[in-house]
Amino acid sequence: MITAASFPTPHLALRSNDPAQTAAVSEFAEHQAHAANTIPRRYLRLNTVTARTLGDLLDELHAWRWRLAKGHGDPRGGHGVDGDAARFMTTISSAGANYDRLGAIGRMPVNPRWDEASHSYVDGEPTPASRIMEHYGAIARARLQAAGVDELHTEVRLPDGRRVVGNSLVRGERARELAAELIERLRSRGLDTSRFDTGQDSDPVYAITADHADRDTMREAALQTLADAAATGGHADRLAAWRTSRFLLFQAPHMKKGSDAVTRVFLVAVGAWLLDTAPVMQQDADLRCMTLGQVDAHTMPADANLLPQNDTR
């Protein structure tokens, strides 16, 4: 039985220091556990589970996330400017790449103050969300600095040896251009951007999702890797396949909103079936895969329960 313990609340979702609000946000794990226990059954009980089978499961989980948003709003509060449920079924390919800002983001502390001069939110009480975004913003900035570039593309090696380009980290003028484009996107949706802080007047860092073809290739490779491991692999091979697929799927989000929750439910459900133990999702798995690169994001601390006793790899 998969429980809510497999879905620790991402720190990015914790934008309050109020225990009651934190508890309310953390209840989303119950939705995820219920989905992981029920939706995959008819897919994973087949005699032969193929990459196509797993793709159908992913599609149904996206529909689950959309229904949840449509019926209850965003149970986790969301990370953006509106709660439009349609965006949970709007593909990135049709609406344009996701731009995720990293670093100090003024709206994430509690009670920030709007500063008109800098066109940004300042001050406020730090939260788990603000701290973790500053942490990964510093990592992204350090990688860009070490490479001596303003745009760093994630090199991704697929299990069959092919290479594709994953997401990108950007700073400098390119990041400011993205910030301005993001404002225009929001305005085109009829949203008030007068106090929307994109960092365009400072020195922002953004992560950009991979292009359509590479995302499709990574998603297909992840599903095929899991299907192959189920057919032939022992525990070590299956664990390696699951970890590889985790990175590929977080690098290949499908919808404008909701892909993170869907990926977590999928990985826990398929992991429990593949490894005979329900994985515990690393709370910051998405940010690790977004910023660290393939090698450094392959293993995560929360994987410990999947390892043989005394094995710390």
Tab-separated table of C-alpha atoms in Angstrom:
chain	number	residue	atom	x	y	z
A	1	MET	CA	0.000	0.000	0.000
A	2	ILE	CA	1.330	3.390	-1.019
A	3	THR	CA	0.774	6.050	1.636
A	4	ALA	CA	1.156	9.804	1.882
A	5	ALA	CA	4.615	9.168	3.357
A	6	SER	CA	5.823	8.545	-0.214
A	7	PHE	CA	4.987	12.174	-1.068
A	8	PRO	CA	6.796	14.596	1.265
A	9	THR	CA	5.575	18.112	0.576
A	10	PRO	CA	8.023	19.969	-1.669
A	11	HIS	CA	9.514	22.939	0.131
A	12	LEU	CA	8.612	24.981	-2.943
A	13	ALA	CA	4.950	24.528	-1.984
A	14	LEU	CA	5.494	25.736	1.600
A	15	ARG	CA	4.969	29.480	1.343
A	16	SER	CA	3.828	30.077	4.880
A	17	ASN	CA	5.258	29.567	8.346
A	18	ASP	CA	1.800	29.013	9.812
A	19	PRO	CA	1.535	25.359	10.965
A	20	ALA	CA	-2.154	25.229	10.018
A	21	GLN	CA	-1.492	26.414	6.475
A	22	THR	CA	1.462	24.055	6.163
A	23	ALA	CA	-0.725	21.148	7.276
A	24	ALA	CA	-3.413	22.113	4.763
A	25	VAL	CA	-0.917	22.220	1.883
A	26	SER	CA	0.610	18.914	2.984
A	27	GLU	CA	-2.770	17.195	2.670
A	28	PHE	CA	-2.155	17.105	-1.075
A	29	ALA	CA	-0.043	14.008	-0.390
A	30	GLU	CA	-3.257	12.136	0.426
A	31	HIS	CA	-4.599	12.916	-3.055
A	32	GLN	CA	-1.365	11.672	-4.574
A	33	ALA	CA	-1.335	8.459	-2.536
A	34	HIS	CA	-4.940	7.715	-3.471
A	35	ALA	CA	-4.161	8.260	-7.143
A	36	ALA	CA	-1.034	6.080	-6.948
A	37	ASN	CA	-3.007	3.243	-5.365
A	38	THR	CA	-5.977	3.299	-7.731
A	39	ILE	CA	-5.305	4.708	-11.206
A	40	PRO	CA	-2.295	2.504	-12.194
A	41	ARG	CA	-3.951	-0.808	-11.299
A	42	ARG	CA	-5.391	-1.712	-14.687
A	43	TYR	CA	-2.138	-0.760	-16.416
A	44	LEU	CA	0.368	-2.500	-14.157
A	45	ARG	CA	-1.614	-5.725	-13.770
A	46	LEU	CA	-1.286	-6.595	-17.460
A	47	ASN	CA	0.819	-9.629	-18.342
A	48	THR	CA	3.082	-7.451	-20.459
A	49	VAL	CA	3.656	-3.804	-19.586
A	50	THR	CA	5.050	-1.886	-22.543
A	51	ALA	CA	6.276	1.662	-22.995
A	52	ARG	CA	2.923	2.409	-24.623
A	53	THR	CA	1.110	1.074	-21.550
A	54	LEU	CA	3.146	3.364	-19.322
A	55	GLY	CA	2.491	6.290	-21.640
A	56	ASP	CA	-1.247	5.667	-21.370
A	57	LEU	CA	-0.866	5.670	-17.580
A	58	LEU	CA	0.931	9.013	-17.694
A	59	ASP	CA	-1.868	10.447	-19.829
A	60	GLU	CA	-4.516	9.262	-17.390
A	61	LEU	CA	-2.606	10.780	-14.474
A	62	HIS	CA	-2.560	14.136	-16.281
A	63	ALA	CA	-6.333	13.847	-16.640
A	64	TRP	CA	-6.575	13.073	-12.906
A	65	ARG	CA	-4.581	16.191	-12.052
A	66	TRP	CA	-6.790	18.307	-14.316
A	67	ARG	CA	-9.982	16.926	-12.727
A	68	LEU	CA	-8.586	17.647	-9.284
A	69	ALA	CA	-7.786	21.241	-10.235
A	70	LYS	CA	-11.145	21.704	-11.940
A	71	GLY	CA	-13.147	20.306	-9.056
A	72	HIS	CA	-11.251	21.710	-6.081
A	73	GLY	CA	-8.979	24.430	-7.399
A	74	ASP	CA	-5.295	23.816	-6.846
A	75	PRO	CA	-5.166	21.933	-3.512
A	76	ARG	CA	-1.568	23.019	-3.057
A	77	GLY	CA	-2.123	26.684	-3.756
A	78	GLY	CA	-0.041	26.721	-6.911
A	79	HIS	CA	2.913	28.713	-8.102
A	80	GLY	CA	1.715	31.406	-10.384
A	81	VAL	CA	-0.813	34.090	-11.065
A	82	ASP	CA	-4.058	32.233	-11.494
A	83	GLY	CA	-5.764	28.926	-10.856
A	84	ASP	CA	-6.921	28.269	-14.419
A	85	ALA	CA	-7.606	24.528	-14.466
A	86	ALA	CA	-7.281	24.441	-18.256
A	87	ARG	CA	-3.539	24.948	-17.907
A	88	PHE	CA	-3.316	21.483	-16.349
A	89	MET	CA	-4.299	20.130	-19.787
A	90	THR	CA	-2.483	22.711	-21.905
A	91	THR	CA	0.699	21.283	-23.366
A	92	ILE	CA	3.993	23.127	-23.241
A	93	SER	CA	4.343	22.385	-26.946
A	94	SER	CA	1.183	24.353	-27.751
A	95	ALA	CA	1.639	27.239	-25.310
A	96	GLY	CA	5.408	27.752	-25.297
A	97	ALA	CA	8.295	26.727	-23.064
A	98	ASN	CA	8.051	27.116	-19.296
A	99	TYR	CA	10.298	29.773	-17.782
A	100	ASP	CA	10.987	29.053	-14.115
A	101	ARG	CA	12.799	31.727	-12.178
A	102	LEU	CA	15.405	30.600	-9.649
A	103	GLY	CA	16.963	32.485	-6.760
A	104	ALA	CA	15.524	35.167	-4.489
A	105	ILE	CA	11.884	35.528	-5.535
A	106	GLY	CA	10.157	38.299	-3.647
A	107	ARG	CA	6.652	36.825	-3.511
A	108	MET	CA	7.777	33.675	-1.692
A	109	PRO	CA	8.488	35.120	1.764
A	110	VAL	CA	5.543	35.939	4.019
A	111	ASN	CA	4.238	39.530	3.768
A	112	PRO	CA	6.766	40.964	1.335
A	113	ARG	CA	6.641	44.668	0.530
A	114	TRP	CA	6.213	45.962	-3.012
A	115	ASP	CA	9.015	48.324	-3.992
A	116	GLU	CA	7.967	50.474	-6.919
A	117	ALA	CA	11.491	51.708	-7.602
A	118	SER	CA	12.857	48.216	-8.274
A	119	HIS	CA	9.511	46.830	-9.483
A	120	SER	CA	9.900	43.907	-7.111
A	121	TYR	CA	8.816	42.493	-3.776
A	122	VAL	CA	11.334	42.923	-0.981
A	123	ASP	CA	11.730	41.964	2.673
A	124	GLY	CA	9.200	39.618	4.256
A	125	GLU	CA	9.717	36.592	6.486
A	126	PRO	CA	11.625	33.725	4.808
A	127	THR	CA	9.719	30.508	4.149
A	128	PRO	CA	10.813	27.017	3.098
A	129	ALA	CA	9.891	28.009	-0.472
A	130	SER	CA	11.998	31.157	-0.480
A	131	ARG	CA	14.970	29.377	1.068
A	132	ILE	CA	14.978	26.469	-1.367
A	133	MET	CA	14.646	28.733	-4.392
A	134	GLU	CA	17.580	30.804	-3.170
A	135	HIS	CA	19.558	27.579	-2.678
A	136	TYR	CA	18.986	26.291	-6.202
A	137	GLY	CA	19.348	29.758	-7.654
A	138	ALA	CA	22.836	29.896	-6.155
A	139	ILE	CA	23.641	26.474	-7.632
A	140	ALA	CA	22.429	27.521	-11.080
A	141	ARG	CA	24.360	30.781	-10.915
A	142	ALA	CA	27.527	28.948	-9.810
A	143	ARG	CA	27.264	26.500	-12.719
A	144	LEU	CA	26.833	29.351	-15.184
A	145	GLN	CA	29.780	31.180	-13.631
A	146	ALA	CA	31.999	28.087	-13.729
A	147	ALA	CA	31.174	27.547	-17.400
A	148	GLY	CA	31.707	31.229	-18.170
A	149	VAL	CA	28.457	31.474	-20.110
A	150	ASP	CA	25.058	33.140	-19.811
A	151	GLU	CA	23.190	30.122	-21.204
A	152	LEU	CA	23.966	26.546	-20.148
A	153	HIS	CA	22.252	23.627	-21.878
A	154	THR	CA	21.790	20.363	-19.983
A	155	GLU	CA	23.419	17.508	-21.855
A	156	VAL	CA	21.365	14.341	-21.500
A	157	ARG	CA	22.621	10.882	-22.379
A	158	LEU	CA	19.868	8.365	-23.067
A	159	PRO	CA	20.177	4.679	-22.099
A	160	ASP	CA	20.770	3.701	-25.738
A	161	GLY	CA	23.694	6.101	-26.014
A	162	ARG	CA	21.959	8.883	-27.921
A	163	ARG	CA	22.368	12.437	-26.660
A	164	VAL	CA	19.751	15.163	-26.514
A	165	VAL	CA	19.537	18.643	-25.030
A	166	GLY	CA	17.544	19.028	-21.834
A	167	ASN	CA	16.549	22.219	-20.083
A	168	SER	CA	18.660	25.372	-20.079
A	169	LEU	CA	19.830	27.709	-17.338
A	170	VAL	CA	20.134	31.356	-18.356
A	171	ARG	CA	21.266	34.639	-16.827
A	172	GLY	CA	22.201	38.105	-18.041
A	173	GLU	CA	20.523	39.784	-20.989
A	174	ARG	CA	18.903	36.552	-22.162
A	175	ALA	CA	17.228	36.109	-18.763
A	176	ARG	CA	15.973	39.702	-18.822
A	177	GLU	CA	14.519	39.075	-22.286
A	178	LEU	CA	12.696	36.029	-20.936
A	179	ALA	CA	11.334	38.085	-18.035
A	180	ALA	CA	9.946	40.670	-20.450
A	181	GLU	CA	8.455	37.923	-22.623
A	182	LEU	CA	6.848	36.362	-19.576
A	183	ILE	CA	5.162	39.675	-18.745
A	184	GLU	CA	3.791	39.881	-22.290
A	185	ARG	CA	2.464	36.320	-22.064
A	186	LEU	CA	0.591	37.184	-18.885
A	187	ARG	CA	-0.832	40.356	-20.373
A	188	SER	CA	-2.045	38.408	-23.401
A	189	ARG	CA	-4.073	36.281	-20.994
A	190	GLY	CA	-5.707	39.391	-19.589
A	191	LEU	CA	-3.827	39.307	-16.295
A	192	ASP	CA	-2.729	42.292	-14.242
A	193	THR	CA	1.064	42.465	-14.337
A	194	SER	CA	1.510	45.780	-12.552
A	195	ARG	CA	2.926	44.003	-9.521
A	196	PHE	CA	4.277	40.834	-11.060
A	197	ASP	CA	7.935	40.479	-10.145
A	198	THR	CA	9.896	38.699	-12.887
A	199	GLY	CA	13.292	40.022	-11.866
A	200	GLN	CA	13.700	41.795	-15.211
A	201	ASP	CA	15.051	44.898	-13.458
A	202	SER	CA	17.725	42.934	-11.587
A	203	ASP	CA	19.936	39.970	-12.480
A	204	PRO	CA	17.564	37.002	-12.699
A	205	VAL	CA	18.325	33.364	-13.442
A	206	TYR	CA	15.777	31.249	-15.276
A	207	ALA	CA	15.394	27.602	-16.208
A	208	ILE	CA	13.807	26.949	-19.611
A	209	THR	CA	12.220	23.638	-20.525
A	210	ALA	CA	13.737	21.634	-23.362
A	211	ASP	CA	12.308	21.904	-26.837
A	212	HIS	CA	9.408	19.759	-27.979
A	213	ALA	CA	11.358	17.099	-29.888
A	214	ASP	CA	13.900	16.524	-27.124
A	215	ARG	CA	11.204	16.364	-24.440
A	216	ASP	CA	9.312	13.752	-26.446
A	217	THR	CA	12.519	11.765	-26.954
A	218	MET	CA	13.355	11.858	-23.234
A	219	ARG	CA	9.828	10.839	-22.237
A	220	GLU	CA	9.806	7.926	-24.697
A	221	ALA	CA	13.245	6.807	-23.493
A	222	ALA	CA	12.113	6.920	-19.854
A	223	LEU	CA	9.069	4.764	-20.536
A	224	GLN	CA	11.009	2.259	-22.656
A	225	THR	CA	13.721	2.017	-19.983
A	226	LEU	CA	11.132	1.145	-17.332
A	227	ALA	CA	9.405	-1.404	-19.564
A	228	ASP	CA	12.698	-3.084	-20.450
A	229	ALA	CA	13.770	-3.244	-16.801
A	230	ALA	CA	10.472	-4.828	-15.804
A	231	ALA	CA	10.915	-7.516	-18.434
A	232	THR	CA	14.509	-8.498	-17.794
A	233	GLY	CA	16.184	-6.715	-14.906
A	234	GLY	CA	17.120	-7.726	-11.383
A	235	HIS	CA	16.710	-5.299	-8.497
A	236	ALA	CA	19.910	-3.334	-9.155
A	237	ASP	CA	19.082	-2.913	-12.841
A	238	ARG	CA	15.521	-1.948	-12.066
A	239	LEU	CA	16.601	0.655	-9.523
A	240	ALA	CA	19.080	2.125	-11.988
A	241	ALA	CA	16.348	2.246	-14.638
A	242	TRP	CA	13.932	3.946	-12.243
A	243	ARG	CA	16.512	6.572	-11.305
A	244	THR	CA	17.384	7.189	-14.946
A	245	SER	CA	13.721	7.555	-15.834
A	246	ARG	CA	13.156	9.933	-12.929
A	247	PHE	CA	15.685	12.364	-14.341
A	248	LEU	CA	14.339	12.031	-17.873
A	249	LEU	CA	10.720	12.603	-16.846
A	250	PHE	CA	11.496	15.668	-14.739
A	251	GLN	CA	13.439	16.982	-17.723
A	252	ALA	CA	10.431	16.378	-19.968
A	253	PRO	CA	7.328	18.003	-18.431
A	254	HIS	CA	4.287	17.773	-20.690
A	255	MET	CA	1.725	20.286	-19.409
A	256	LYS	CA	1.994	23.950	-18.440
A	257	LYS	CA	0.906	23.049	-14.915
A	258	GLY	CA	0.668	19.820	-12.947
A	259	SER	CA	3.485	17.820	-14.528
A	260	ASP	CA	5.475	17.761	-11.279
A	261	ALA	CA	2.675	16.141	-9.265
A	262	VAL	CA	1.895	13.732	-12.090
A	263	THR	CA	5.529	12.693	-12.402
A	264	ARG	CA	5.741	12.042	-8.661
A	265	VAL	CA	2.616	9.865	-8.630
A	266	PHE	CA	3.783	7.965	-11.709
A	267	LEU	CA	7.273	7.329	-10.312
A	268	VAL	CA	5.997	6.131	-6.950
A	269	ALA	CA	3.353	3.846	-8.464
A	270	VAL	CA	5.682	2.363	-11.092
A	271	GLY	CA	8.533	2.202	-8.579
A	272	ALA	CA	6.419	0.222	-6.112
A	273	TRP	CA	5.457	-2.192	-8.884
A	274	LEU	CA	8.993	-2.468	-10.245
A	275	LEU	CA	10.941	-2.618	-6.967
A	276	ASP	CA	8.410	-4.219	-4.574
A	277	THR	CA	8.904	-1.215	-2.283
A	278	ALA	CA	7.106	2.102	-2.476
A	279	PRO	CA	9.688	4.809	-3.166
A	280	VAL	CA	9.735	8.018	-1.153
A	281	MET	CA	9.918	10.968	-3.520
A	282	GLN	CA	12.688	13.430	-2.820
A	283	GLN	CA	10.871	16.661	-1.927
A	284	ASP	CA	13.101	18.717	-4.234
A	285	ALA	CA	13.498	16.108	-6.981
A	286	ASP	CA	12.285	18.511	-9.663
A	287	LEU	CA	14.744	21.247	-8.671
A	288	ARG	CA	17.628	18.778	-8.481
A	289	CYS	CA	16.890	17.527	-11.982
A	290	MET	CA	16.431	21.087	-13.220
A	291	THR	CA	19.706	22.501	-11.907
A	292	LEU	CA	22.299	19.823	-11.039
A	293	GLY	CA	22.843	18.018	-14.322
A	294	GLN	CA	22.294	14.340	-15.101
A	295	VAL	CA	25.158	12.800	-13.124
A	296	ASP	CA	24.609	14.741	-9.909
A	297	ALA	CA	20.824	14.312	-9.999
A	298	HIS	CA	20.903	10.542	-10.552
A	299	THR	CA	20.901	9.543	-6.873
A	300	MET	CA	18.953	11.301	-4.124
A	301	PRO	CA	18.885	10.972	-0.321
A	302	ALA	CA	15.278	9.741	-0.274
A	303	ASP	CA	16.298	6.667	-2.306
A	304	ALA	CA	17.747	5.074	0.839
A	305	ASN	CA	14.752	2.784	1.417
A	306	LEU	CA	15.220	1.289	-2.048
A	307	LEU	CA	18.790	0.137	-1.433
A	308	PRO	CA	19.917	-3.209	-0.008
A	309	GLN	CA	20.841	-2.947	3.662
A	310	ASN	CA	24.191	-1.200	4.233
A	311	ASP	CA	24.341	0.001	0.612
A	312	THR	CA	24.529	3.807	0.589
A	313	ARG	CA	24.898	4.444	-3.146
